Tab-separated table of C-alpha atoms and ligand atoms in Angstrom:
chain	number	residue	atom	x	y	z
A	22	MET	CA	-19.043	-14.857	-9.818
A	23	ALA	CA	-18.934	-10.868	-9.715
A	24	LYS	CA	-16.953	-9.556	-12.157
A	25	GLU	CA	-14.683	-6.708	-11.064
A	26	LYS	CA	-16.304	-3.343	-11.075
A	27	GLN	CA	-14.565	-0.474	-12.894
A	28	PRO	CA	-13.226	1.358	-11.453
A	29	ILE	CA	-12.232	-0.790	-8.254
A	30	ASP	CA	-10.538	2.045	-6.502
A	31	ASN	CA	-10.008	5.472	-7.703
A	32	SER	CA	-6.449	5.347	-6.493
A	33	GLU	CA	-5.547	2.530	-8.164
A	34	GLU	CA	-7.458	3.577	-11.178
A	35	ILE	CA	-4.422	6.568	-11.701
A	36	PHE	CA	-1.756	3.557	-11.347
A	37	ASN	CA	-3.514	2.076	-14.544
A	38	HIS	CA	-2.296	5.159	-16.799
A	39	VAL	CA	1.280	5.476	-15.601
A	40	THR	CA	4.076	3.628	-16.301
A	41	THR	CA	5.781	1.513	-13.351
A	42	PRO	CA	9.411	1.190	-14.355
A	43	TRP	CA	10.249	-0.551	-11.293
A	44	LEU	CA	7.779	-3.474	-11.899
A	45	THR	CA	9.059	-4.238	-15.619
A	46	PRO	CA	11.988	-6.485	-15.213
A	47	PHE	CA	9.820	-8.818	-12.947
A	48	TYR	CA	6.739	-8.655	-15.614
A	49	GLN	CA	9.435	-9.674	-18.297
A	50	HIS	CA	10.943	-12.076	-16.236
A	51	LEU	CA	7.414	-13.725	-15.898
A	52	GLN	CA	6.942	-13.482	-19.675
A	53	ASN	CA	9.945	-15.442	-20.306
A	54	THR	CA	9.218	-18.185	-17.670
A	55	TYR	CA	6.018	-18.282	-19.815
A	56	GLN	CA	7.784	-18.506	-23.149
A	57	GLN	CA	9.903	-21.457	-21.719
A	58	GLY	CA	6.905	-23.100	-20.662
A	59	ARG	CA	7.866	-22.896	-16.909
A	60	PHE	CA	4.991	-20.689	-15.815
A	61	PRO	CA	3.608	-21.867	-12.371
A	62	HIS	CA	-0.024	-22.159	-11.887
A	63	GLY	CA	0.099	-20.534	-8.552
A	64	LEU	CA	1.694	-17.226	-7.788
A	65	LEU	CA	1.936	-15.051	-4.638
A	66	PHE	CA	2.897	-11.297	-5.283
A	67	THR	CA	3.651	-9.630	-1.853
A	68	GLY	CA	4.575	-6.121	-1.023
A	69	SER	CA	2.927	-2.814	0.474
A	70	ASP	CA	0.110	-1.293	-0.469
A	71	GLY	CA	0.501	0.629	-3.241
A	72	ILE	CA	3.676	-0.929	-4.751
A	73	GLY	CA	2.056	-2.067	-7.812
A	74	LYS	CA	1.202	-5.530	-6.830
A	75	PHE	CA	-2.411	-5.514	-8.669
A	76	LYS	CA	-1.013	-3.541	-11.601
A	77	VAL	CA	1.502	-6.160	-12.607
A	78	ALA	CA	-0.908	-9.056	-11.701
A	79	LYS	CA	-3.461	-7.415	-14.081
A	80	GLN	CA	-0.746	-7.142	-17.011
A	81	VAL	CA	0.215	-10.881	-16.282
A	82	ALA	CA	-3.484	-11.946	-16.586
A	83	GLN	CA	-3.847	-10.078	-19.721
A	84	TYR	CA	-0.537	-11.517	-21.103
A	85	LEU	CA	-1.738	-15.128	-20.303
A	86	LEU	CA	-5.136	-14.491	-21.926
A	87	CYS	CA	-3.923	-12.591	-24.928
A	88	THR	CA	-4.447	-14.923	-28.078
A	89	ASP	CA	-1.839	-13.161	-29.949
A	90	LYS	CA	1.139	-12.758	-27.685
A	91	GLN	CA	4.113	-10.400	-28.725
A	92	ASP	CA	7.574	-10.949	-27.897
A	93	ASN	CA	7.289	-8.505	-24.978
A	94	ASP	CA	4.014	-8.012	-24.007
A	95	ALA	CA	0.059	-8.730	-24.760
A	96	CYS	CA	-0.852	-7.598	-28.365
A	97	PHE	CA	-3.445	-5.174	-26.834
A	98	LYS	CA	-5.337	-5.650	-29.997
A	99	CYS	CA	-7.125	-9.379	-29.903
A	100	HIS	CA	-10.589	-10.204	-28.959
A	101	SER	CA	-9.259	-11.314	-25.671
A	102	CYS	CA	-7.029	-8.133	-25.025
A	103	LEU	CA	-10.086	-5.780	-25.776
A	104	LEU	CA	-12.308	-7.840	-23.511
A	105	MET	CA	-9.775	-7.562	-20.566
A	106	LYS	CA	-9.490	-3.672	-21.353
A	107	ALA	CA	-13.427	-3.913	-21.020
A	108	ASN	CA	-13.321	-5.742	-17.881
A	109	ASN	CA	-15.260	-8.157	-19.226
A	110	HIS	CA	-13.275	-11.163	-19.928
A	111	LEU	CA	-15.102	-14.495	-19.555
A	112	ASP	CA	-11.885	-16.346	-18.533
A	113	TYR	CA	-10.592	-13.819	-15.804
A	114	TYR	CA	-12.141	-14.311	-12.342
A	115	PHE	CA	-11.131	-11.398	-9.759
A	116	LEU	CA	-11.820	-11.857	-5.929
A	117	GLU	CA	-11.160	-9.235	-3.778
A	118	ALA	CA	-11.596	-9.226	0.117
A	119	GLU	CA	-13.583	-6.661	1.743
A	120	LYS	CA	-12.057	-4.521	4.207
A	121	ASN	CA	-11.664	-6.502	7.884
A	122	LYS	CA	-13.581	-9.412	6.255
A	123	SER	CA	-12.715	-12.723	5.723
A	124	ILE	CA	-12.588	-14.696	2.022
A	125	GLY	CA	-14.908	-17.657	3.141
A	126	ILE	CA	-15.116	-21.137	1.262
A	127	ASP	CA	-18.312	-20.380	-0.739
A	128	GLN	CA	-16.544	-17.658	-2.469
A	129	VAL	CA	-13.480	-19.799	-3.269
A	130	ARG	CA	-15.570	-22.507	-4.284
A	131	LEU	CA	-17.197	-20.311	-6.985
A	132	LEU	CA	-13.753	-19.531	-8.093
A	133	THR	CA	-12.719	-23.165	-8.361
A	134	GLU	CA	-15.872	-24.222	-10.306
A	135	LYS	CA	-14.983	-21.849	-12.845
A	136	LEU	CA	-11.270	-22.999	-12.889
A	137	ASN	CA	-12.765	-26.601	-13.527
A	138	GLU	CA	-14.645	-25.081	-16.713
A	139	ARG	CA	-13.209	-25.199	-20.084
A	140	PRO	CA	-12.142	-21.765	-21.278
A	141	GLN	CA	-14.272	-19.677	-23.287
A	142	LEU	CA	-11.766	-17.942	-25.795
A	143	GLY	CA	-8.270	-19.081	-25.700
A	144	ASN	CA	-6.504	-21.920	-23.880
A	145	ASN	CA	-5.795	-20.203	-20.312
A	146	LYS	CA	-8.025	-19.185	-17.259
A	147	VAL	CA	-6.791	-16.639	-14.838
A	148	VAL	CA	-8.073	-15.947	-11.086
A	149	LEU	CA	-6.860	-12.988	-9.446
A	150	LEU	CA	-7.424	-12.693	-5.768
A	151	LYS	CA	-6.551	-9.582	-3.495
A	152	GLY	CA	-6.117	-9.784	-0.081
A	153	ALA	CA	-5.272	-13.470	0.255
A	154	GLU	CA	-4.056	-12.996	3.973
A	155	GLN	CA	-8.013	-12.579	4.516
A	156	LEU	CA	-8.591	-16.415	3.524
A	157	THR	CA	-10.024	-18.437	5.922
A	158	GLU	CA	-8.555	-21.797	6.643
A	159	ALA	CA	-11.183	-23.821	4.933
A	160	ALA	CA	-10.984	-21.368	1.873
A	161	ALA	CA	-7.211	-21.734	1.637
A	162	ASN	CA	-7.595	-25.441	1.854
A	163	ALA	CA	-10.188	-25.363	-1.038
A	164	LEU	CA	-7.757	-23.149	-3.118
A	165	LEU	CA	-4.951	-25.515	-2.237
A	166	LYS	CA	-7.004	-28.565	-3.914
A	167	THR	CA	-7.132	-26.584	-7.437
A	168	LEU	CA	-3.319	-25.926	-7.076
A	169	GLU	CA	-2.728	-29.534	-6.208
A	170	GLU	CA	-5.027	-30.643	-9.166
A	171	PRO	CA	-4.502	-27.964	-11.687
A	172	GLN	CA	-7.048	-28.225	-14.411
A	173	GLY	CA	-5.202	-27.628	-17.645
A	174	ASP	CA	-4.265	-24.030	-18.172
A	175	SER	CA	-5.511	-22.199	-15.234
A	176	TYR	CA	-3.507	-19.933	-13.201
A	177	LEU	CA	-4.004	-18.357	-9.917
A	178	ILE	CA	-2.355	-15.225	-8.934
A	179	LEU	CA	-3.034	-14.080	-5.199
A	180	LEU	CA	-2.094	-10.709	-3.929
A	181	ALA	CA	-1.122	-10.089	-0.021
A	182	ARG	CA	1.033	-7.535	1.985
A	183	THR	CA	3.210	-10.229	3.293
A	184	HIS	CA	3.146	-14.014	3.366
A	185	HIS	CA	3.139	-14.414	7.092
A	186	GLN	CA	-0.821	-14.955	7.628
A	187	LEU	CA	-0.772	-17.322	4.652
A	188	MET	CA	-1.054	-21.243	5.564
A	189	PRO	CA	2.316	-22.903	4.945
A	190	THR	CA	0.781	-25.562	2.763
A	191	LEU	CA	-0.600	-23.149	0.569
A	192	LEU	CA	2.524	-21.028	0.614
A	193	SER	CA	4.252	-24.095	-0.579
A	194	ARG	CA	2.339	-24.380	-3.620
A	195	LEU	CA	2.632	-20.696	-4.762
A	196	GLN	CA	5.708	-19.262	-6.275
A	197	GLN	CA	6.151	-16.092	-4.134
A	198	THR	CA	7.736	-12.871	-5.379
A	199	HIS	CA	8.123	-9.918	-3.092
A	200	LEU	CA	7.883	-6.318	-4.962
A	201	HIS	CA	10.323	-3.858	-3.362
A	202	SER	CA	9.892	-0.112	-3.577
A	203	PRO	CA	12.215	1.608	-6.194
A	204	ASP	CA	15.284	3.485	-5.033
A	205	ASP	CA	15.182	7.213	-4.514
A	206	GLN	CA	16.560	8.136	-7.681
A	207	THR	CA	13.967	5.813	-9.705
A	208	LEU	CA	11.357	7.383	-7.719
A	209	ILE	CA	12.395	10.803	-8.346
A	210	ASN	CA	12.835	10.415	-12.116
A	211	TRP	CA	9.487	8.595	-12.391
A	212	LEU	CA	7.695	11.459	-10.580
A	213	TYR	CA	9.611	14.014	-12.821
A	214	GLU	CA	8.334	12.399	-15.908
A	215	LEU	CA	4.900	12.630	-14.537
A	216	GLY	CA	5.361	16.209	-13.986
A	217	TYR	CA	6.366	16.381	-10.266
A	218	GLN	CA	9.950	17.858	-9.364
A	219	VAL	CA	10.522	16.565	-5.879
A	220	SER	CA	13.246	18.405	-3.793
A	221	ASP	CA	11.765	17.342	-0.273
A	222	LEU	CA	13.332	14.180	0.404
A	223	GLY	CA	11.200	13.591	3.591
A	224	VAL	CA	8.400	12.871	1.421
A	225	LEU	CA	9.656	10.172	-0.410
A	226	ARG	CA	10.670	8.588	3.272
A	227	TRP	CA	7.331	9.016	4.260
A	228	PHE	CA	5.975	7.015	1.367
A	229	GLN	CA	8.893	5.085	1.088
A	230	ASN	CA	7.080	1.643	0.222
A	231	SER	CA	4.061	3.040	-1.846
A	232	PRO	CA	4.643	4.869	-4.967
A	233	LEU	CA	0.941	5.075	-5.434
A	234	SER	CA	0.012	6.867	-2.368
A	235	LEU	CA	3.060	9.012	-3.083
A	236	LEU	CA	1.632	9.910	-6.466
A	237	ASN	CA	-1.843	10.419	-5.088
A	238	HIS	CA	-0.419	12.556	-2.323
A	239	LEU	CA	1.676	14.969	-4.724
A	240	LYS	CA	-1.451	15.018	-6.946
A	241	ALA	CA	-3.791	16.173	-4.086
A	242	LEU	CA	-1.100	18.870	-3.010
A	243	GLN	CA	-1.033	20.263	-6.443
A	244	GLU	CA	-4.860	20.571	-6.129
A	245	ASP	CA	-5.026	22.017	-2.851
A	246	ALA	CA	-1.653	22.951	-0.810
A	247	SER	CA	-3.321	22.996	2.379
A	248	LEU	CA	-3.747	19.177	2.647
A	249	ASP	CA	0.010	18.534	3.537
A	250	THR	CA	-0.480	16.282	6.540
A	251	ARG	CA	2.881	16.686	7.716
A	252	ARG	CA	2.685	20.381	7.791
A	253	GLN	CA	-0.544	20.176	9.335
A	254	CYS	CA	0.915	17.873	11.957
A	255	VAL	CA	3.864	20.135	13.311
A	256	GLU	CA	0.919	22.914	13.090
A	257	GLY	CA	-1.348	20.929	15.114
A	258	LEU	CA	1.623	20.020	17.876
A	259	PHE	CA	2.199	23.717	17.914
A	260	SER	CA	-1.471	24.531	18.350
A	261	LEU	CA	-1.509	22.039	21.364
A	262	LEU	CA	1.405	23.599	23.175
A	263	TYR	CA	0.728	27.296	22.394
A	264	GLN	CA	-2.889	27.777	21.464
A	265	PRO	CA	-4.674	25.062	22.914
A	266	VAL	CA	-8.192	26.491	21.936
A	267	ASN	CA	-7.064	24.821	18.523
A	268	LEU	CA	-6.989	21.496	19.779
A	269	PHE	CA	-10.326	20.404	18.248
A	270	LYS	CA	-8.898	21.322	15.006
A	271	PHE	CA	-5.752	18.984	15.293
A	272	SER	CA	-7.725	16.041	16.927
A	273	GLN	CA	-10.148	16.322	14.049
A	274	LEU	CA	-7.191	15.891	11.541
A	275	LEU	CA	-5.765	12.845	13.491
A	276	ALA	CA	-9.313	11.095	13.656
A	277	ALA	CA	-9.867	11.630	9.939
A	278	ASN	CA	-7.332	9.073	9.163
A	279	VAL	CA	-6.342	7.542	12.355
A	280	GLU	CA	-3.790	5.066	10.473
A	281	GLN	CA	-1.828	7.227	8.561
A	282	ASN	CA	-2.140	10.637	10.793
A	283	LEU	CA	-1.010	8.891	13.989
A	284	LEU	CA	1.748	7.441	12.358
A	285	LEU	CA	2.654	10.693	11.126
A	286	LEU	CA	2.600	11.930	14.695
A	287	PHE	CA	4.781	9.242	15.596
A	288	HIS	CA	7.405	10.007	12.867
A	289	LEU	CA	7.325	13.681	14.137
A	290	LEU	CA	8.340	12.373	17.775
A	291	HIS	CA	10.585	9.989	16.004
A	292	ASP	CA	12.391	12.857	14.393
A	293	ILE	CA	12.561	14.740	17.547
A	294	HIS	CA	14.205	11.833	19.259
A	295	LYS	CA	16.613	11.517	16.458
A	296	LEU	CA	17.673	15.296	16.994
A	297	LYS	CA	18.014	14.614	20.427
A	298	ILE	CA	20.521	11.552	20.319
A	299	ASN	CA	22.193	12.923	17.423
A	300	LYS	CA	23.531	16.269	18.540
A	301	ASN	CA	20.718	18.359	17.210
A	302	GLN	CA	21.372	16.985	13.594
A	303	LEU	CA	18.737	15.661	11.397
A	304	ASN	CA	19.524	13.969	7.676
A	305	ASN	CA	18.054	15.858	5.007
A	306	ASP	CA	15.834	13.030	4.061
A	307	ALA	CA	14.045	12.790	7.467
A	308	ILE	CA	10.153	13.009	7.136
A	309	TYR	CA	10.172	16.195	9.151
A	310	TYR	CA	13.440	18.001	7.949
A	311	PHE	CA	11.317	20.644	6.308
A	312	ALA	CA	10.419	21.847	10.190
A	313	LEU	CA	14.002	21.416	11.523
A	314	PRO	CA	14.013	24.872	13.524
A	315	GLN	CA	10.789	24.004	15.096
A	316	LEU	CA	11.954	20.453	15.878
A	317	GLN	CA	15.208	21.537	17.427
A	318	GLN	CA	13.274	23.832	19.728
A	319	TRP	CA	11.102	20.973	20.879
A	320	GLN	CA	13.778	18.299	21.500
A	321	LEU	CA	15.027	20.749	24.302
A	322	GLN	CA	11.510	20.548	25.807
A	323	LEU	CA	11.318	16.658	25.955
A	324	SER	CA	13.180	14.197	27.549
A	325	LEU	CA	14.520	11.011	26.024
A	326	LYS	CA	11.914	9.423	28.704
A	327	SER	CA	9.036	11.311	27.612
A	328	LEU	CA	9.822	10.474	23.883
A	329	ARG	CA	9.648	6.897	24.555
A	330	LEU	CA	6.501	7.091	26.571
A	331	LEU	CA	4.843	9.094	24.187
A	332	SER	CA	5.765	6.986	21.141
A	333	GLU	CA	4.661	4.049	22.881
A	334	GLU	CA	1.218	5.912	23.767
A	335	ILE	CA	0.659	6.837	20.132
A	336	LEU	CA	1.098	3.462	18.872
A	337	LYS	CA	-1.046	1.930	21.350
A	338	THR	CA	-4.137	4.388	20.557
A	339	ARG	CA	-3.300	3.814	16.877
A	340	SER	CA	-3.775	0.078	17.184
A	341	LEU	CA	-6.688	0.378	19.573
A	342	LEU	CA	-8.534	2.738	17.138
A	343	THR	CA	-7.598	0.762	13.855
A	344	ALA	CA	-8.773	-2.660	15.299
A	345	HIS	CA	-11.763	-1.526	16.940
A	346	SER	CA	-13.780	1.056	14.832
A	347	SER	CA	-16.512	1.471	17.314
A	348	LEU	CA	-14.555	3.427	20.019
A	349	LYS	CA	-14.861	7.040	20.422
A	350	LYS	CA	-11.863	8.291	18.307
A	351	GLU	CA	-11.877	11.917	19.487
A	352	LEU	CA	-12.049	11.065	23.268
A	353	LEU	CA	-9.116	8.774	22.953
A	354	ILE	CA	-7.123	11.081	20.601
A	355	ASN	CA	-7.897	14.149	23.075
A	356	ALA	CA	-6.570	12.032	26.112
A	357	LEU	CA	-3.386	11.310	23.761
A	358	LEU	CA	-2.823	15.003	23.186
A	359	ILE	CA	-2.995	16.112	26.662
A	360	LYS	CA	-0.531	13.315	27.705
A	361	ILE	CA	1.790	15.069	24.807
A	362	LYS	CA	1.126	18.292	26.182
A	363	ASN	CA	1.836	17.641	29.705
A	364	GLU	CA	5.396	15.834	28.709
A	365	PHE	CA	6.713	19.239	27.227
A	366	LYS	CA	8.729	21.323	29.642
A	367	GLU	CA	9.242	25.042	29.767
A	368	VAL	CA	12.517	26.053	28.628
B	29	ZN	ZN1	-4.028	-9.875	-27.051
């Protein structure tokens, strides 16, 4: 069984070093459950990427394995805690799905074999599985078996974006908790503590369900202000309409991160749509509020029909490109940009 490499992911590494107040009540609730002897053997944490599922799962694992549990947390001093810190605990197993790959039966069998062995250090063993939606049916069945016949003090924590792709039989054996995004004020206070003063509410809406991505974004912006993708989208659309020579730059930007940037382009049209149906008004927490005067001009140039058509086209291109990495990205994106340009009318 491969041990968790460190760091698993740079962006997540940042999360390990900051407090995440919106996760604390849940973590405390789980500790209470443990102290009352009601801790479930199978747990499922769902929630969007960057909400903190992995962080809280890691905390729970450390707590379960700690041999000198304190009232509110693990002790961080015992042998077990030190091994967890070094990512080298013999009773902690981590399995992560690779991008676009399923987790097969062989990988799960290795895990279940480990779960059947006696713990090396304390009484507990923990398996953490990230990307549970990528379990094959056979692999899910194998896991199910370990949950139906728990071997002593073994705990299984599964992480997934949603529960929808998990087998109902597996789901019925897990205690599921959906982690929600903190409210704006909690987010603003949290960022303030970390040294980021946010007055642009649009950025909160953009990263609504992913405080980690928001933090990474602000961090990147602090290092290089030109990395503001929302501004680049507005500038890109501007070039497309008035300086087509620069089209290449815009299509490159969109191709660089299709999933995120085509969604941002979609939001841009969505905000234009809101202006159009809302007497040229936009809430100050709209993602593109910062570019209001420009958007007010653009809404005059687009019909509702065009906006609907283009929104569909953007999402269609996005799902095509995210599902098939072999497609010629620039070609499809250029075709999309030309469609967008053609829908704008002179005023
Ligand atoms: Zn400890």
